[in-house]
Amino acid sequence: MAYAYDDQNIFAKILRGEIPNTTVLETDHTLAFRDIEPQAPTHVLVIPKGPYVSFDHFAADATDAEVIDFVRTISKVCKAEGVTLADGDGFRMIANAGKHGVQDVPHLHVHILGGRHMGRMVSRTD
Ligand code: AMP
């Protein structure tokens, strides 16, 4: 079955300029912006500009140029936010996917969280 992408999702609207965002970094293929409800001193979302619903969709169908640009932008954001292991205390990177991953916005986004201890990786809510 093919991946279904809903172009009315909020990040698609941000990419079309219909909704404002606080941009951290923008490249030809990637946009990084601050989460509207930050859960840590650093909380940046990194998204590809292409219509990919999840990381698995992106990893399967994106061009090499898109993949390289996305990964390098994540690196640049971590450096700019001072959370790399070269110049900071680290970070957590999360990409939720679908119902079980508790993904609210169906456009691939990686959360970069840092600036505080993140606690355990997963807690059970069921
Ligand atoms: P997820 O649950 O992984 O899909 O995360 C969606 C994230 O998008 C949440 O952390 C929201 O706070 C964030 N978010 C929703 N709307 C906006 C917006 N307009 N600008 C920035 N971040 C947003």
PDB file of C-alpha atoms and ligand atoms in Angstrom:
ATOM      1  CA  MET A   1       0.000   0.000   0.000  1.00  0.00           C
ATOM      2  CA  ALA A   2       1.261   3.491  -0.796  1.00  0.00           C
ATOM      3  CA  TYR A   3       1.864   6.193   1.791  1.00  0.00           C
ATOM      4  CA  ALA A   4      -0.933   8.773   2.004  1.00  0.00           C
ATOM      5  CA  TYR A   5       0.063  12.406   2.562  1.00  0.00           C
ATOM      6  CA  ASP A   6      -2.508  14.983   3.715  1.00  0.00           C
ATOM      7  CA  ASP A   7      -1.400  18.370   2.385  1.00  0.00           C
ATOM      8  CA  GLN A   8      -3.739  20.175   4.809  1.00  0.00           C
ATOM      9  CA  ASN A   9      -1.570  19.290   7.821  1.00  0.00           C
ATOM     10  CA  ILE A  10      -0.175  22.189   9.837  1.00  0.00           C
ATOM     11  CA  PHE A  11       3.435  21.745   8.748  1.00  0.00           C
ATOM     12  CA  ALA A  12       2.415  21.730   5.077  1.00  0.00           C
ATOM     13  CA  LYS A  13       0.707  25.056   5.809  1.00  0.00           C
ATOM     14  CA  ILE A  14       3.891  26.355   7.446  1.00  0.00           C
ATOM     15  CA  LEU A  15       5.890  25.305   4.370  1.00  0.00           C
ATOM     16  CA  ARG A  16       3.428  27.145   2.099  1.00  0.00           C
ATOM     17  CA  GLY A  17       3.767  30.271   4.256  1.00  0.00           C
ATOM     18  CA  GLU A  18       0.122  30.127   5.382  1.00  0.00           C
ATOM     19  CA  ILE A  19       1.086  29.882   9.080  1.00  0.00           C
ATOM     20  CA  PRO A  20       4.034  31.687  10.708  1.00  0.00           C
ATOM     21  CA  ASN A  21       6.926  29.893  12.343  1.00  0.00           C
ATOM     22  CA  THR A  22      10.088  30.758  14.210  1.00  0.00           C
ATOM     23  CA  THR A  23      12.725  29.543  11.785  1.00  0.00           C
ATOM     24  CA  VAL A  24      16.056  28.313  13.107  1.00  0.00           C
ATOM     25  CA  LEU A  25      17.515  27.216   9.767  1.00  0.00           C
ATOM     26  CA  GLU A  26      16.254  26.807   6.200  1.00  0.00           C
ATOM     27  CA  THR A  27      17.845  25.085   3.222  1.00  0.00           C
ATOM     28  CA  ASP A  28      16.632  24.038  -0.239  1.00  0.00           C
ATOM     29  CA  HIS A  29      15.113  20.810   1.107  1.00  0.00           C
ATOM     30  CA  THR A  30      14.705  21.282   4.856  1.00  0.00           C
ATOM     31  CA  LEU A  31      13.169  23.662   7.414  1.00  0.00           C
ATOM     32  CA  ALA A  32      14.002  23.802  11.147  1.00  0.00           C
ATOM     33  CA  PHE A  33      11.762  25.839  13.447  1.00  0.00           C
ATOM     34  CA  ARG A  34      10.941  26.138  17.136  1.00  0.00           C
ATOM     35  CA  ASP A  35       8.187  23.966  18.586  1.00  0.00           C
ATOM     36  CA  ILE A  36       5.200  26.108  19.596  1.00  0.00           C
ATOM     37  CA  GLU A  37       4.929  24.249  22.935  1.00  0.00           C
ATOM     38  CA  PRO A  38       8.558  23.633  23.892  1.00  0.00           C
ATOM     39  CA  GLN A  39       9.158  20.763  26.287  1.00  0.00           C
ATOM     40  CA  ALA A  40      12.789  21.621  26.961  1.00  0.00           C
ATOM     41  CA  PRO A  41      15.012  24.731  26.736  1.00  0.00           C
ATOM     42  CA  THR A  42      15.886  23.574  23.220  1.00  0.00           C
ATOM     43  CA  HIS A  43      12.946  22.165  21.269  1.00  0.00           C
ATOM     44  CA  VAL A  44      13.405  22.444  17.524  1.00  0.00           C
ATOM     45  CA  LEU A  45      11.460  20.589  14.831  1.00  0.00           C
ATOM     46  CA  VAL A  46      13.292  19.658  11.641  1.00  0.00           C
ATOM     47  CA  ILE A  47      11.145  18.804   8.610  1.00  0.00           C
ATOM     48  CA  PRO A  48      11.817  17.967   4.988  1.00  0.00           C
ATOM     49  CA  LYS A  49      10.088  20.288   2.513  1.00  0.00           C
ATOM     50  CA  GLY A  50       8.858  17.297   0.508  1.00  0.00           C
ATOM     51  CA  PRO A  51       5.524  15.562   1.210  1.00  0.00           C
ATOM     52  CA  TYR A  52       6.633  12.725   3.504  1.00  0.00           C
ATOM     53  CA  VAL A  53       4.399  11.523   6.287  1.00  0.00           C
ATOM     54  CA  SER A  54       6.958   9.704   8.436  1.00  0.00           C
ATOM     55  CA  PHE A  55      10.611   8.792   8.727  1.00  0.00           C
ATOM     56  CA  ASP A  56      10.072   5.405   7.071  1.00  0.00           C
ATOM     57  CA  HIS A  57       8.290   7.110   4.161  1.00  0.00           C
ATOM     58  CA  PHE A  58      11.127   9.638   3.806  1.00  0.00           C
ATOM     59  CA  ALA A  59      13.867   7.012   4.104  1.00  0.00           C
ATOM     60  CA  ALA A  60      12.200   4.893   1.412  1.00  0.00           C
ATOM     61  CA  ASP A  61      11.199   7.566  -1.121  1.00  0.00           C
ATOM     62  CA  ALA A  62      13.259  10.758  -0.653  1.00  0.00           C
ATOM     63  CA  THR A  63      16.090  11.584  -3.037  1.00  0.00           C
ATOM     64  CA  ASP A  64      19.678  11.262  -1.855  1.00  0.00           C
ATOM     65  CA  ALA A  65      19.936  15.068  -1.932  1.00  0.00           C
ATOM     66  CA  GLU A  66      16.918  15.405   0.367  1.00  0.00           C
ATOM     67  CA  VAL A  67      18.222  12.773   2.799  1.00  0.00           C
ATOM     68  CA  ILE A  68      21.709  14.282   2.971  1.00  0.00           C
ATOM     69  CA  ASP A  69      20.332  17.791   3.402  1.00  0.00           C
ATOM     70  CA  PHE A  70      17.952  16.658   6.174  1.00  0.00           C
ATOM     71  CA  VAL A  71      20.694  14.882   8.124  1.00  0.00           C
ATOM     72  CA  ARG A  72      23.186  17.720   7.731  1.00  0.00           C
ATOM     73  CA  THR A  73      20.558  20.265   8.800  1.00  0.00           C
ATOM     74  CA  ILE A  74      19.898  18.282  11.977  1.00  0.00           C
ATOM     75  CA  SER A  75      23.631  18.428  12.666  1.00  0.00           C
ATOM     76  CA  LYS A  76      23.745  22.193  12.063  1.00  0.00           C
ATOM     77  CA  VAL A  77      20.728  22.774  14.318  1.00  0.00           C
ATOM     78  CA  CYS A  78      22.326  20.763  17.144  1.00  0.00           C
ATOM     79  CA  LYS A  79      25.507  22.773  16.749  1.00  0.00           C
ATOM     80  CA  ALA A  80      23.660  26.101  16.629  1.00  0.00           C
ATOM     81  CA  GLU A  81      21.702  25.161  19.764  1.00  0.00           C
ATOM     82  CA  GLY A  82      24.906  24.124  21.573  1.00  0.00           C
ATOM     83  CA  VAL A  83      23.729  20.592  22.333  1.00  0.00           C
ATOM     84  CA  THR A  84      26.237  18.429  20.434  1.00  0.00           C
ATOM     85  CA  LEU A  85      28.698  16.322  22.366  1.00  0.00           C
ATOM     86  CA  ALA A  86      31.443  18.518  20.901  1.00  0.00           C
ATOM     87  CA  ASP A  87      30.142  21.615  22.640  1.00  0.00           C
ATOM     88  CA  GLY A  88      27.267  20.648  24.943  1.00  0.00           C
ATOM     89  CA  ASP A  89      25.614  17.995  27.085  1.00  0.00           C
ATOM     90  CA  GLY A  90      23.706  16.160  24.387  1.00  0.00           C
ATOM     91  CA  PHE A  91      20.126  15.978  23.224  1.00  0.00           C
ATOM     92  CA  ARG A  92      17.273  13.640  22.426  1.00  0.00           C
ATOM     93  CA  MET A  93      16.038  13.176  18.866  1.00  0.00           C
ATOM     94  CA  ILE A  94      12.506  11.824  18.419  1.00  0.00           C
ATOM     95  CA  ALA A  95      10.529  11.038  15.282  1.00  0.00           C
ATOM     96  CA  ASN A  96       7.024   9.838  16.158  1.00  0.00           C
ATOM     97  CA  ALA A  97       5.178   7.862  13.479  1.00  0.00           C
ATOM     98  CA  GLY A  98       1.507   7.019  13.293  1.00  0.00           C
ATOM     99  CA  LYS A  99      -0.939   5.857  15.925  1.00  0.00           C
ATOM    100  CA  HIS A 100       1.402   3.739  18.018  1.00  0.00           C
ATOM    101  CA  GLY A 101       4.144   6.375  17.777  1.00  0.00           C
ATOM    102  CA  VAL A 102       1.617   9.039  18.886  1.00  0.00           C
ATOM    103  CA  GLN A 103       2.275  11.329  15.918  1.00  0.00           C
ATOM    104  CA  ASP A 104      -0.007  14.380  15.954  1.00  0.00           C
ATOM    105  CA  VAL A 105       1.142  16.118  12.758  1.00  0.00           C
ATOM    106  CA  PRO A 106       1.314  13.794   9.723  1.00  0.00           C
ATOM    107  CA  HIS A 107       4.365  15.394   8.094  1.00  0.00           C
ATOM    108  CA  LEU A 108       7.753  13.942   9.047  1.00  0.00           C
ATOM    109  CA  HIS A 109       9.377  15.947  11.813  1.00  0.00           C
ATOM    110  CA  VAL A 110      12.300  15.220  14.056  1.00  0.00           C
ATOM    111  CA  HIS A 111      12.149  16.758  17.516  1.00  0.00           C
ATOM    112  CA  ILE A 112      15.522  17.976  18.820  1.00  0.00           C
ATOM    113  CA  LEU A 113      15.250  18.323  22.596  1.00  0.00           C
ATOM    114  CA  GLY A 114      18.052  19.534  24.821  1.00  0.00           C
ATOM    115  CA  GLY A 115      19.141  21.862  27.580  1.00  0.00           C
ATOM    116  CA  ARG A 116      17.936  19.612  30.393  1.00  0.00           C
ATOM    117  CA  HIS A 117      18.093  15.971  31.422  1.00  0.00           C
ATOM    118  CA  MET A 118      15.421  14.118  29.426  1.00  0.00           C
ATOM    119  CA  GLY A 119      14.660  11.269  31.798  1.00  0.00           C
ATOM    120  CA  ARG A 120      13.931   7.750  30.632  1.00  0.00           C
ATOM    121  CA  MET A 121      13.252   7.222  26.949  1.00  0.00           C
ATOM    122  CA  VAL A 122       9.764   5.699  27.097  1.00  0.00           C
ATOM    123  CA  SER A 123       7.072   5.583  29.744  1.00  0.00           C
ATOM    124  CA  ARG A 124       4.057   3.308  29.572  1.00  0.00           C
ATOM    125  CA  THR A 125       0.733   5.096  29.433  1.00  0.00           C
ATOM    126  CA  ASP A 126      -1.479   2.069  28.963  1.00  0.00           C
TER     127      ASP A 126
HETATM  128  P1  AMP B   1       4.121  14.989  17.212  1.00  0.00           P
HETATM  129  O1  AMP B   1       3.240  14.603  18.364  1.00  0.00           O
HETATM  130  O2  AMP B   1       5.421  14.227  17.180  1.00  0.00           O
HETATM  131  O3  AMP B   1       3.381  14.930  15.891  1.00  0.00           O
HETATM  132  O4  AMP B   1       4.559  16.481  17.468  1.00  0.00           O
HETATM  133  C1  AMP B   1       3.912  17.598  16.921  1.00  0.00           C
HETATM  134  C2  AMP B   1       4.566  18.824  17.490  1.00  0.00           C
HETATM  135  O5  AMP B   1       4.224  19.924  16.697  1.00  0.00           O
HETATM  136  C3  AMP B   1       4.168  19.150  18.933  1.00  0.00           C
HETATM  137  O6  AMP B   1       5.327  19.181  19.766  1.00  0.00           O
HETATM  138  C4  AMP B   1       3.521  20.538  18.810  1.00  0.00           C
HETATM  139  O7  AMP B   1       3.795  21.367  19.906  1.00  0.00           O
HETATM  140  C5  AMP B   1       4.158  21.049  17.531  1.00  0.00           C
HETATM  141  N1  AMP B   1       3.385  22.066  16.812  1.00  0.00           N
HETATM  142  C6  AMP B   1       2.072  22.019  16.471  1.00  0.00           C
HETATM  143  N2  AMP B   1       1.725  23.119  15.784  1.00  0.00           N
HETATM  144  C7  AMP B   1       2.847  23.867  15.672  1.00  0.00           C
HETATM  145  C8  AMP B   1       3.144  25.123  15.056  1.00  0.00           C
HETATM  146  N3  AMP B   1       2.204  25.837  14.413  1.00  0.00           N
HETATM  147  N4  AMP B   1       4.413  25.596  15.148  1.00  0.00           N
HETATM  148  C9  AMP B   1       5.358  24.896  15.789  1.00  0.00           C
HETATM  149  N5  AMP B   1       5.152  23.694  16.370  1.00  0.00           N
HETATM  150  C10 AMP B   1       3.910  23.194  16.326  1.00  0.00           C
END
